Tab-separated table of C-alpha atoms and ligand atoms in Angstrom:
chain	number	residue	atom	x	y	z
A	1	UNK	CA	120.141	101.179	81.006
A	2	UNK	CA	118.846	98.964	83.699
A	3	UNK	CA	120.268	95.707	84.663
A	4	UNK	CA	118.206	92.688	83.509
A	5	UNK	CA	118.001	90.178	86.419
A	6	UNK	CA	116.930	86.886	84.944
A	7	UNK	CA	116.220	83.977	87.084
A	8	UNK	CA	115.501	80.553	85.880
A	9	UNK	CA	116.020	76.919	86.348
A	10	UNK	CA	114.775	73.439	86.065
A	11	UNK	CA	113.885	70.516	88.518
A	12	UNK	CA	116.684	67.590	88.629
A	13	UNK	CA	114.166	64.505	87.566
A	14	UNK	CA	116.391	63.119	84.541
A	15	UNK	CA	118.763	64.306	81.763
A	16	UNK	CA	117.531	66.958	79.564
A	17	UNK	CA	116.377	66.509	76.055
A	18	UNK	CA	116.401	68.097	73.135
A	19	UNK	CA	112.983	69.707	74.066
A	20	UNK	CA	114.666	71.157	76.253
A	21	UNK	CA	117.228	72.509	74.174
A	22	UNK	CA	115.355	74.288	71.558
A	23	UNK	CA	112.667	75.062	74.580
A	24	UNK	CA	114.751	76.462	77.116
A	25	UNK	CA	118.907	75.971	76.564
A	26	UNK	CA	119.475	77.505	73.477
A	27	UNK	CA	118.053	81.032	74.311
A	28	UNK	CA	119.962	80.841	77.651
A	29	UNK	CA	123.236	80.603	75.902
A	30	UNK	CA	122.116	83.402	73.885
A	31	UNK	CA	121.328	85.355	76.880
A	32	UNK	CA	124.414	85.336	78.662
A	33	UNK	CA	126.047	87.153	76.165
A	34	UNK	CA	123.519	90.008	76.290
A	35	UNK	CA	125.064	93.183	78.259
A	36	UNK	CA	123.891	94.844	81.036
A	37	UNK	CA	122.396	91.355	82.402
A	38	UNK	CA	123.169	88.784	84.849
A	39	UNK	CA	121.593	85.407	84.516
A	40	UNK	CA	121.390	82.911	87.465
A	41	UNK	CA	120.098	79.607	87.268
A	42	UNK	CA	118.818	77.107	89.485
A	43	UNK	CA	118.238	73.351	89.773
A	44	UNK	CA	115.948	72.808	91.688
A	45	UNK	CA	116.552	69.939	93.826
A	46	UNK	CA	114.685	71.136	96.852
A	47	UNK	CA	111.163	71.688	94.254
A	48	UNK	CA	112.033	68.192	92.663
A	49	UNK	CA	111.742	66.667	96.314
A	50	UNK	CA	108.539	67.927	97.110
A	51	UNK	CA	106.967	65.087	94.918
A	52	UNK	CA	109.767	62.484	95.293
A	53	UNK	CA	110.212	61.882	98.681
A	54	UNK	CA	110.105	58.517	98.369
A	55	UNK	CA	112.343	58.329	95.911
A	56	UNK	CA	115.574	60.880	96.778
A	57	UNK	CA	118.317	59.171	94.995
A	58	UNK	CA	116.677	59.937	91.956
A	59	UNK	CA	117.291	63.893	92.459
A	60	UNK	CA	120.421	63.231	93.931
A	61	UNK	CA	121.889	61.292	90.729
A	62	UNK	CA	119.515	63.745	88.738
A	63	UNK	CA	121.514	66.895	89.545
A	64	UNK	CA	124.803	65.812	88.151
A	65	UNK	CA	123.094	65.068	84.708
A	66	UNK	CA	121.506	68.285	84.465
A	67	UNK	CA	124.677	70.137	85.454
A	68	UNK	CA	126.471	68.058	82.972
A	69	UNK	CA	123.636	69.127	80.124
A	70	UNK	CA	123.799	72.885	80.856
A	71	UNK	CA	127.952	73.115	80.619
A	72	UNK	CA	127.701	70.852	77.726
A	73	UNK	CA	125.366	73.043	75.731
A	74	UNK	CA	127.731	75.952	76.504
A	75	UNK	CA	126.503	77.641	79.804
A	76	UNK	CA	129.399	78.661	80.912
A	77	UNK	CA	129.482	79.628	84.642
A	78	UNK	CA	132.071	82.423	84.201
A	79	UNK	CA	129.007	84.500	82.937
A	80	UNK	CA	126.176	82.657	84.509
A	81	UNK	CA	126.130	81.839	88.215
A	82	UNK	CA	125.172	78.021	88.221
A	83	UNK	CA	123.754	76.967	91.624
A	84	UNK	CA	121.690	74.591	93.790
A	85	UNK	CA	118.387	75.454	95.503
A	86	UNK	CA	119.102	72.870	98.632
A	87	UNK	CA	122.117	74.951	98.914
A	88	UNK	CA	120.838	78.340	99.430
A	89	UNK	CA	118.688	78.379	102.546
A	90	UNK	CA	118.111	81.569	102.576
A	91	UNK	CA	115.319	80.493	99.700
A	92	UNK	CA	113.600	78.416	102.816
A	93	UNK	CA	113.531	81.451	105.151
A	94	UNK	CA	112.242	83.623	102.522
A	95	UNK	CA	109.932	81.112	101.764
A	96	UNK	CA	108.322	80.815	105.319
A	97	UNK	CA	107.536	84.660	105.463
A	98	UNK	CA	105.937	84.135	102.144
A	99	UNK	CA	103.697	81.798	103.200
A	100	UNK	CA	102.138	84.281	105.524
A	101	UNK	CA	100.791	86.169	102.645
A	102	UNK	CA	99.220	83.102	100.631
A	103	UNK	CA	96.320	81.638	101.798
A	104	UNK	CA	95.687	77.991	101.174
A	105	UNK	CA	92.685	78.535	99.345
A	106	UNK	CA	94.978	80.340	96.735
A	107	UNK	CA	97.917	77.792	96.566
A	108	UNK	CA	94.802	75.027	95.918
A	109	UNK	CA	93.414	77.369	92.800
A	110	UNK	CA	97.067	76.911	91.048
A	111	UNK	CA	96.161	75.466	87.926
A	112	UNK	CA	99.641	73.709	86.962
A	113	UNK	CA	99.293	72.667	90.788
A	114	UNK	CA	96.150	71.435	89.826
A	115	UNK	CA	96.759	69.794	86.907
A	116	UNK	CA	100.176	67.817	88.192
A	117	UNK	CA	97.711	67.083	91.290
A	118	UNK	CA	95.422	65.413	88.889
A	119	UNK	CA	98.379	63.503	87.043
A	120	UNK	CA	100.491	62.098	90.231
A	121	UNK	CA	97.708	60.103	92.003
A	122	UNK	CA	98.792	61.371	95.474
A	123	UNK	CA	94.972	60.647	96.567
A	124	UNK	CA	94.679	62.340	100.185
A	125	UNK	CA	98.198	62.349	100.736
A	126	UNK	CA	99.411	65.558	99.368
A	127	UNK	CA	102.825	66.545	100.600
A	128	UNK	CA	102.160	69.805	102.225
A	129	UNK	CA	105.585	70.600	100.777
A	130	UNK	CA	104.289	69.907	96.513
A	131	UNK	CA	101.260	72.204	97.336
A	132	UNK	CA	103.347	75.196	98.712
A	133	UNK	CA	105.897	74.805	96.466
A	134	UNK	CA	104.879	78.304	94.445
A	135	UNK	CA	105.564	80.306	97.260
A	136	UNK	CA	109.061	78.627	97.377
A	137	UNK	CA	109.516	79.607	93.503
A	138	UNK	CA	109.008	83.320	94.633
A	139	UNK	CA	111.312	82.477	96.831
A	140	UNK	CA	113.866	81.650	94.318
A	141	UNK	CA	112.523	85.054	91.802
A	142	UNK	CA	112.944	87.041	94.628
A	143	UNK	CA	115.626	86.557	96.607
A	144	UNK	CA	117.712	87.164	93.155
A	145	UNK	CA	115.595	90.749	92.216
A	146	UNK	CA	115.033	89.067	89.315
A	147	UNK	CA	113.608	90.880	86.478
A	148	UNK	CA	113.145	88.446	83.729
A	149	UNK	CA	111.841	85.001	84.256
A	150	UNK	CA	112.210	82.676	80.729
A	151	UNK	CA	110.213	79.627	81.089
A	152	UNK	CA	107.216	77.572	79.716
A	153	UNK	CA	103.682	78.490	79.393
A	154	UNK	CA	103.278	76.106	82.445
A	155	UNK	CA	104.995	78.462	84.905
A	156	UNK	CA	102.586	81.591	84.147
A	157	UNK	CA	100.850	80.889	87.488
A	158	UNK	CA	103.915	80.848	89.371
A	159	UNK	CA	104.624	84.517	88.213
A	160	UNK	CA	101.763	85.660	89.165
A	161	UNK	CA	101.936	84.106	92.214
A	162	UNK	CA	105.278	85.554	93.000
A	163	UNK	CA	103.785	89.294	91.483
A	164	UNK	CA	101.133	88.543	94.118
A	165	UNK	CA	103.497	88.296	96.804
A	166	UNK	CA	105.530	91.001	95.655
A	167	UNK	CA	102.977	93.320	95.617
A	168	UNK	CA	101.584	92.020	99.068
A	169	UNK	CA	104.603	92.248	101.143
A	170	UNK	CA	105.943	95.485	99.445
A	171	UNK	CA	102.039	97.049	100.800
A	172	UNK	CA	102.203	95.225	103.989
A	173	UNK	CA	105.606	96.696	104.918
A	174	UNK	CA	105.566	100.138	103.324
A	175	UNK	CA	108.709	99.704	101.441
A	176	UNK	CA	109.989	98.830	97.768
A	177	UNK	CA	112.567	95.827	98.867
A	178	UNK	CA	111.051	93.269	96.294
A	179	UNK	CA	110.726	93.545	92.753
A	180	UNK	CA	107.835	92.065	90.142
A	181	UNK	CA	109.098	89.861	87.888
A	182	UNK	CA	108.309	89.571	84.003
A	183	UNK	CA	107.792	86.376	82.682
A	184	UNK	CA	109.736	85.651	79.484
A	185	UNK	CA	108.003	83.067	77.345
A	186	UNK	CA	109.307	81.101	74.484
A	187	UNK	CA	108.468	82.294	70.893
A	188	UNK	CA	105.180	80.646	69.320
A	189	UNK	CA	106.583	77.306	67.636
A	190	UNK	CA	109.303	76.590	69.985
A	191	UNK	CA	107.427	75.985	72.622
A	192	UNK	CA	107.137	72.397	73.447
A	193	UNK	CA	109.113	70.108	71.010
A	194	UNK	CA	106.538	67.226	69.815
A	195	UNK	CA	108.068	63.550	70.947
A	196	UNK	CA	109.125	60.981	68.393
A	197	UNK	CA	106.165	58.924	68.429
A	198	UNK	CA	103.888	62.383	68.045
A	199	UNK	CA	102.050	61.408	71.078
A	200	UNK	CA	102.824	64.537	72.867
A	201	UNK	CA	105.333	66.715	74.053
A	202	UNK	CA	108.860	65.282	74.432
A	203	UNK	CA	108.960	64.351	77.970
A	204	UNK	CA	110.542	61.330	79.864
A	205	UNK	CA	107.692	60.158	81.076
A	206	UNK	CA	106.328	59.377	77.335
A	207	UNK	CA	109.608	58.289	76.757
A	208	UNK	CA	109.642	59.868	73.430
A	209	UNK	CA	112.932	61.355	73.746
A	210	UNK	CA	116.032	62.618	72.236
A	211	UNK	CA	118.651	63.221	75.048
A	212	UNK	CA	121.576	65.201	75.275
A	213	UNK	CA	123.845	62.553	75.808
A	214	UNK	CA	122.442	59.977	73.392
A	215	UNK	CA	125.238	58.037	71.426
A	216	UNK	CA	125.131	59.079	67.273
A	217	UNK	CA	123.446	55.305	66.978
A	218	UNK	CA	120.778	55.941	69.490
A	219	UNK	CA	120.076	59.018	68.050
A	220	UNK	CA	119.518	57.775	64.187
A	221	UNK	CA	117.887	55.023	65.706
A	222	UNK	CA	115.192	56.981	67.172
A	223	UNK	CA	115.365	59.667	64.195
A	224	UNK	CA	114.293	56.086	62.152
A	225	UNK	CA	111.359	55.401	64.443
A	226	UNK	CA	110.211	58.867	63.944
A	227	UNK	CA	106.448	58.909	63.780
A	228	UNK	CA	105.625	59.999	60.022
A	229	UNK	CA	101.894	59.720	57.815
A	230	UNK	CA	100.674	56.154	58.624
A	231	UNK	CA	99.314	56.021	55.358
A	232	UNK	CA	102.145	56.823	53.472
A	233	UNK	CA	102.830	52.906	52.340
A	234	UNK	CA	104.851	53.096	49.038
A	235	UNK	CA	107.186	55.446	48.297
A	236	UNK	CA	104.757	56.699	45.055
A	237	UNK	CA	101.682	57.587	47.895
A	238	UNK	CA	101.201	61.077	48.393
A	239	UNK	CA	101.700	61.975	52.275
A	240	UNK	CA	100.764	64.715	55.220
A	241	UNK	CA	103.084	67.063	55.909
A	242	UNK	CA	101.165	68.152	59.052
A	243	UNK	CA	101.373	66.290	61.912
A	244	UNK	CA	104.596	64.646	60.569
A	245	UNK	CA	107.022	64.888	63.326
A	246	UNK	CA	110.223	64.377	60.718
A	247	UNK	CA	108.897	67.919	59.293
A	248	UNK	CA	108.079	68.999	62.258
A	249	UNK	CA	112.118	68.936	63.223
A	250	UNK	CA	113.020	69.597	59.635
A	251	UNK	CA	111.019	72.791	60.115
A	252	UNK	CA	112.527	73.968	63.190
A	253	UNK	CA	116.139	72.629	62.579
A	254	UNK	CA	116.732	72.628	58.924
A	255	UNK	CA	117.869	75.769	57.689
A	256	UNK	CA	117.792	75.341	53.988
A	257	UNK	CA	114.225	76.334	53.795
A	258	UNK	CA	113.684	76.488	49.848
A	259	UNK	CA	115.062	73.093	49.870
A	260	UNK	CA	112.593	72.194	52.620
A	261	UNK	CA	109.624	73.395	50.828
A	262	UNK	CA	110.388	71.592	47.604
A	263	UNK	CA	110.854	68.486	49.987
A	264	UNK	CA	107.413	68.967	51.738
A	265	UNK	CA	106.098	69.285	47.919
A	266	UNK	CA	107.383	66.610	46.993
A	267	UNK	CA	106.288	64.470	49.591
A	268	UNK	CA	102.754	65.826	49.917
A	269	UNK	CA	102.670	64.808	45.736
A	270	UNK	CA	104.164	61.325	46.003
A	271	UNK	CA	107.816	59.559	45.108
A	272	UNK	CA	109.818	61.112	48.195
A	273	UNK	CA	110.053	57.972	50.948
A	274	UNK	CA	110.592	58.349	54.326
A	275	UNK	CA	113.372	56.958	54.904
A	276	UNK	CA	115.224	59.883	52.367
A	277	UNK	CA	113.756	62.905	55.202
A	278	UNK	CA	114.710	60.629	57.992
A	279	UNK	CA	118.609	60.591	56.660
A	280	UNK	CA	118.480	63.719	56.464
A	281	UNK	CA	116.882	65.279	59.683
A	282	UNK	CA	119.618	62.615	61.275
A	283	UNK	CA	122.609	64.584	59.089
A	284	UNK	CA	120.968	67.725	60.285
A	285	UNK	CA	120.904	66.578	63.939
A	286	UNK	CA	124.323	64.355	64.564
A	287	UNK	CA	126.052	68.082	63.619
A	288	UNK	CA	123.977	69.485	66.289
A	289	UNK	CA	124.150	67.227	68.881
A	290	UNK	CA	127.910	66.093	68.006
A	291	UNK	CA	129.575	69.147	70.233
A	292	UNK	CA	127.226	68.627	72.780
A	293	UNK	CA	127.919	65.394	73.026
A	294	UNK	CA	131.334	65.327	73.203
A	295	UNK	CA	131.706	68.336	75.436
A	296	UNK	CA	129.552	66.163	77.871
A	297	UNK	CA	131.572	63.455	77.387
A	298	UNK	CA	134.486	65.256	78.375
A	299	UNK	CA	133.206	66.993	81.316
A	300	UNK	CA	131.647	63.665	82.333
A	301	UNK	CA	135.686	62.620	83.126
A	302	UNK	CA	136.017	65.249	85.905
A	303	UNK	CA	132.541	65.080	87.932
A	304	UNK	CA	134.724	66.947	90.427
A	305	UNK	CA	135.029	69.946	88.404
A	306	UNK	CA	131.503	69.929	87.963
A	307	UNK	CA	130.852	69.977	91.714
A	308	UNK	CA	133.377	72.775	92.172
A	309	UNK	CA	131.510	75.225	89.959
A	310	UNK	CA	127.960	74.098	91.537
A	311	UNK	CA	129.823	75.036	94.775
A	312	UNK	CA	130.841	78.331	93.648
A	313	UNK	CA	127.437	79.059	92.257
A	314	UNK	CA	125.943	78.169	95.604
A	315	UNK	CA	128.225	80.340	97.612
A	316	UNK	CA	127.626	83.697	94.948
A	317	UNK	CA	123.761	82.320	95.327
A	318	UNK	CA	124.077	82.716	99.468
A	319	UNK	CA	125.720	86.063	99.333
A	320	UNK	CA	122.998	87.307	96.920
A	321	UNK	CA	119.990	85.808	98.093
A	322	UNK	CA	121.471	86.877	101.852
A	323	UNK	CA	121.483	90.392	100.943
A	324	UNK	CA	117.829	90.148	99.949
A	325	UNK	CA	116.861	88.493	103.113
A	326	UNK	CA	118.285	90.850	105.114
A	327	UNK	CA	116.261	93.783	103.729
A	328	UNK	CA	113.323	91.548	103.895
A	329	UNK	CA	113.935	90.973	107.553
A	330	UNK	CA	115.040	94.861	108.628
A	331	UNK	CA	111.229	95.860	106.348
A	332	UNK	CA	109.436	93.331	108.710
A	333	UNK	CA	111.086	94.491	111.066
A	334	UNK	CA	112.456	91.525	112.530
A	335	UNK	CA	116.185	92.671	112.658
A	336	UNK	CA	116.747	92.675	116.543
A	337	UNK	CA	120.001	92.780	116.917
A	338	UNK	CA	121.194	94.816	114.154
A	339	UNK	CA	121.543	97.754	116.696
B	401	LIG	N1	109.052	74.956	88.472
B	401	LIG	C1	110.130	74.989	87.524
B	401	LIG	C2	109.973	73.760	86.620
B	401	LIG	O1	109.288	72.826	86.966
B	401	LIG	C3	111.492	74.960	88.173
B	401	LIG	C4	111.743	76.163	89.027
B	401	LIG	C5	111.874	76.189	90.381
B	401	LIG	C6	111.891	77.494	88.564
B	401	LIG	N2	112.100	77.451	90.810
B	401	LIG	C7	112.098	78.282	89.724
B	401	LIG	C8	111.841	78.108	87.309
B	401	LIG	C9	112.255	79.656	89.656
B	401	LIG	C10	111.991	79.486	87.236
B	401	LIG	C11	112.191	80.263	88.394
B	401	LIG	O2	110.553	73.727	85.568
């Protein structure tokens, strides 16, 4: 069988929530333990500073967090090579070759580009850097031979971009040195985890969030404030089941399902309060989030530790994503002194 190469990773803005988790975590902790595959992934630091110039620390503190999140939810980086984009530079040389073979009309016609264009108000003053940074991401597929590429719906465009590229340079220089990458999306309902307030997606930004690292208390207090049926007054009114965020979570997290569809009877019938559901997604929840918690906690004592296996992720990252350039260089044929 052929080795799966999967790539992934996430931009160091904040600490990750549990949108993340079901979203994205989960199924990477399930992955490493698949044979025949090796599974790298990335924070993205150098991405997450093409819109926050202004505003470096942020990343900076950012990257900690995240690498704190993935070890807590039991990445473990004896499997998984852990690493940091600013770190690998060989992702920045790749990426200026790339460039060569994307014109700007096509970076402009991005639509997540687009769309987070439309959202961050940068006016006239685009940082070339946000507007490239797809060809940097098939930087980071590439450089890796990566073969698998798990992440949201919002990334398809990136693939394609980096197929685009693929299939580009591979013509261009006559020779098979990069490989296509699949993309690997979520399954249907675990997509993007609804907020608390069932405004949208659980994102910082909204701040509608259930983190990682929130205390028990935090967490049942925001499990409290759960957005529920409006009109669901007194205990005795019937309620919606649908676009009730408690069994929303219920639904994905609760795995006593006959139980849960007596409960969602009940409720849509009349005499089943809130407040019952709410106790119980929070049960269901504190004995989810209770390891991950403490193994955070933990970790959080010996930052250093931390560091040292973001270092060692880095340095398997250079040797890797070396290799690639390399072959890259010797197909354009820009290896002068190799003889
Ligand atoms: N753009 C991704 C995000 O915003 C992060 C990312 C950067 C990434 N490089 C990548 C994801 C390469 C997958 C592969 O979440």
């Amino acid at each position: 069988m052929n080795k799966k190469i999967i790539l992934t990773g996430d931009r160091p803005t904040g600490k990750l929530h549990l949108g993340h988790y079901v979203g994205s975590l989960k199924n990477r902790v399930k992955l490493q333990e698949e044979e025949n595959t090796k599974m790298y992934i990335m924070i993205a630091d150098q991405q997450a500073l093409t819109d926050n110039a202004e505003n470096p620390q942020k990343i900076i503190d950012s990257v900690i967090e995240v690498a704190l999140d993935y070890l807590a939810v039991g990445i473990d980086p004896k499997k998984t090579t852990i690493f940091l984009q600013s770190q690998v530079p060989q992702l920045a040389e790749l990426t200026v070759y790339y460039m060569n073979l994307v014109t700007l009309a096509r970076v402009q016609r991005n639509p997540t580009v687009k769309q987070e264009l439309k959202s961050k108000d940068f006016g006239e003053s685009i940082p070339t850097g946000f507007l490239t940074y797809p060809i940097s991401q098939a930087a980071d597929i590439t450089a890796f031979k990566a073969t698998h590429v798990p992440v949201g719906e919002d990334q398809k465009p990136m693939l394609e971009q980096t197929r685009e590229i693929v299939r580009d340079f591979n013509r261009i220089y006559k020779k098979e040195v990069l490989v296509e990458p699949e993309i690997v999306l979520p399954p249907k309902n675990m997509g993007r985890l609804i907020g608390i307030d069932g405004s949208g997606k659980m994102s910082k930004s909204l701040n509608n969030g259930i983190y990682l690292s929130d205390s028990k208390e935090k967490v049942k207090e925001k499990i409290m404030k759960m957005y529920t049926d409006p009109n669901h007054i007194k205990v005795s009114d019937p309620g919606k089941v649908e676009g009730n965020v408690v069994f929303t979570y219920l639904d994905i997290f609760d795995k006593n399902k006959e139980e849960l569809e007596e409960l969602k009877k009940h409720y849509q019938k009349g005499g089943l309060g809130d407040v019952k559901l709410k106790l119980r997604l929070n049960e269901i929840m504190q004995e989810i989030l209770e390891p991950i918690r403490n193994k955070r906690k933990e970790l959080e004592k010996d930052k250093y530790k931390v560091y040292e296996i973001l270092k060692k992720g880095s340095e398997e990252a250079r040797k890797i994503a070396g290799q690639t350039l390399k072959e890259v260089k010797t197909a354009m044929g820009i290896n002068y002194f190799d003889n």
